[in-house]
PDB file of C-alpha atoms in Angstrom:
ATOM      1  CA  UNK A   1     -26.643  -7.254  30.904  1.00 56.00           C
ATOM      2  CA  UNK A   2     -24.377  -4.687  31.869  1.00 70.00           C
ATOM      3  CA  UNK A   3     -23.344  -1.700  29.464  1.00 72.00           C
ATOM      4  CA  UNK A   4     -19.452  -2.858  29.740  1.00 82.00           C
ATOM      5  CA  UNK A   5     -20.078  -6.558  28.343  1.00 80.00           C
ATOM      6  CA  UNK A   6     -22.356  -5.026  25.302  1.00 82.00           C
ATOM      7  CA  UNK A   7     -19.641  -2.445  24.443  1.00 86.00           C
ATOM      8  CA  UNK A   8     -17.065  -5.015  24.630  1.00 86.00           C
ATOM      9  CA  UNK A   9     -19.245  -7.208  22.219  1.00 86.00           C
ATOM     10  CA  UNK A  10     -20.003  -4.624  19.840  1.00 89.00           C
ATOM     11  CA  UNK A  11     -15.985  -3.834  19.542  1.00 89.00           C
ATOM     12  CA  UNK A  12     -15.314  -7.370  19.285  1.00 89.00           C
ATOM     13  CA  UNK A  13     -17.917  -7.729  16.437  1.00 91.00           C
ATOM     14  CA  UNK A  14     -17.151  -4.528  14.475  1.00 91.00           C
ATOM     15  CA  UNK A  15     -13.436  -5.688  14.810  1.00 90.00           C
ATOM     16  CA  UNK A  16     -14.103  -8.960  13.237  1.00 89.00           C
ATOM     17  CA  UNK A  17     -16.004  -7.358  10.482  1.00 89.00           C
ATOM     18  CA  UNK A  18     -13.245  -4.991   9.492  1.00 90.00           C
ATOM     19  CA  UNK A  19     -10.658  -8.084   9.670  1.00 90.00           C
ATOM     20  CA  UNK A  20     -12.977  -9.712   7.247  1.00 86.00           C
ATOM     21  CA  UNK A  21     -13.525  -6.906   4.948  1.00 86.00           C
ATOM     22  CA  UNK A  22      -9.763  -5.929   4.869  1.00 85.00           C
ATOM     23  CA  UNK A  23      -8.891  -9.721   4.004  1.00 81.00           C
ATOM     24  CA  UNK A  24     -11.516  -9.963   1.128  1.00 79.00           C
ATOM     25  CA  UNK A  25     -10.257  -6.521  -0.269  1.00 78.00           C
ATOM     26  CA  UNK A  26      -6.579  -7.546   0.004  1.00 73.00           C
ATOM     27  CA  UNK A  27      -7.440 -10.764  -2.030  1.00 71.00           C
ATOM     28  CA  UNK A  28      -8.817  -8.830  -4.579  1.00 69.00           C
ATOM     29  CA  UNK A  29      -5.978  -7.099  -5.621  1.00 66.00           C
ATOM     30  CA  UNK A  30      -4.021  -7.763  -8.816  1.00 62.00           C
ATOM     31  CA  UNK A  31      -1.491 -10.205  -8.569  1.00 59.00           C
ATOM     32  CA  UNK A  32       1.984  -9.595  -9.376  1.00 56.00           C
ATOM     33  CA  UNK A  33       2.688 -12.788 -10.923  1.00 56.00           C
ATOM     34  CA  UNK A  34       0.723 -14.493 -13.863  1.00 54.00           C
ATOM     35  CA  UNK A  35      -0.712 -17.858 -14.082  1.00 49.00           C
ATOM     36  CA  UNK A  36       2.593 -19.017 -15.454  1.00 51.00           C
ATOM     37  CA  UNK A  37       4.610 -17.768 -12.278  1.00 52.00           C
ATOM     38  CA  UNK A  38       6.425 -15.535 -14.234  1.00 55.00           C
ATOM     39  CA  UNK A  39       6.686 -12.098 -13.020  1.00 54.00           C
ATOM     40  CA  UNK A  40       5.347  -9.438 -14.752  1.00 56.00           C
ATOM     41  CA  UNK A  41       6.760  -5.787 -15.153  1.00 53.00           C
ATOM     42  CA  UNK A  42       4.303  -3.229 -14.302  1.00 52.00           C
ATOM     43  CA  UNK A  43       4.081  -0.139 -16.701  1.00 50.00           C
ATOM     44  CA  UNK A  44       7.264  -1.391 -18.550  1.00 54.00           C
ATOM     45  CA  UNK A  45       9.165  -0.585 -15.581  1.00 54.00           C
ATOM     46  CA  UNK A  46      11.291  -3.356 -14.005  1.00 55.00           C
ATOM     47  CA  UNK A  47      11.243  -3.407 -10.243  1.00 55.00           C
ATOM     48  CA  UNK A  48      14.327  -1.798  -8.600  1.00 55.00           C
ATOM     49  CA  UNK A  49      14.714  -3.384  -5.446  1.00 54.00           C
ATOM     50  CA  UNK A  50      17.349  -5.949  -4.904  1.00 53.00           C
ATOM     51  CA  UNK A  51      14.582  -8.386  -3.909  1.00 54.00           C
ATOM     52  CA  UNK A  52      12.721  -8.342  -7.250  1.00 55.00           C
ATOM     53  CA  UNK A  53      16.247  -8.585  -9.002  1.00 54.00           C
ATOM     54  CA  UNK A  54      16.787 -12.173  -7.141  1.00 55.00           C
ATOM     55  CA  UNK A  55      13.603 -13.736  -7.823  1.00 58.00           C
ATOM     56  CA  UNK A  56      14.407 -13.842 -11.725  1.00 60.00           C
ATOM     57  CA  UNK A  57      17.806 -15.294 -13.214  1.00 62.00           C
ATOM     58  CA  UNK A  58      19.335 -13.433 -16.033  1.00 63.00           C
ATOM     59  CA  UNK A  59      17.670 -15.408 -18.880  1.00 65.00           C
ATOM     60  CA  UNK A  60      14.571 -14.566 -17.339  1.00 65.00           C
ATOM     61  CA  UNK A  61      15.433 -10.935 -17.336  1.00 65.00           C
ATOM     62  CA  UNK A  62      16.647 -10.763 -20.748  1.00 64.00           C
ATOM     63  CA  UNK A  63      13.357 -12.423 -22.153  1.00 67.00           C
ATOM     64  CA  UNK A  64      11.169  -9.817 -20.189  1.00 66.00           C
ATOM     65  CA  UNK A  65      13.316  -6.970 -21.625  1.00 62.00           C
ATOM     66  CA  UNK A  66      12.979  -8.488 -25.171  1.00 61.00           C
ATOM     67  CA  UNK A  67       9.394  -8.696 -24.719  1.00 61.00           C
ATOM     68  CA  UNK A  68       8.851  -5.325 -23.594  1.00 61.00           C
ATOM     69  CA  UNK A  69      11.249  -3.726 -26.202  1.00 59.00           C
ATOM     70  CA  UNK A  70       9.413  -5.916 -29.097  1.00 61.00           C
ATOM     71  CA  UNK A  71       5.827  -5.942 -27.906  1.00 58.00           C
ATOM     72  CA  UNK A  72       3.209  -5.209 -30.434  1.00 60.00           C
ATOM     73  CA  UNK A  73       1.321  -2.240 -28.771  1.00 54.00           C
TER      74      UNK A  73
END
């Protein structure tokens, strides 16, 4: 076994391990959607981007605004 082969094998193994760790870590991140499929507002602020606004219709935004304003905190 030459050194070049061992070096390549160890780099491939390290790359696979890093990819596995990162995919597990990403899977542990909190979701932006709850179990019913409704989008949550984080920290009471609605998302600012147009892409977020397009995911909900007006009635859903109104309900979320109502829930935020009258939540029993």
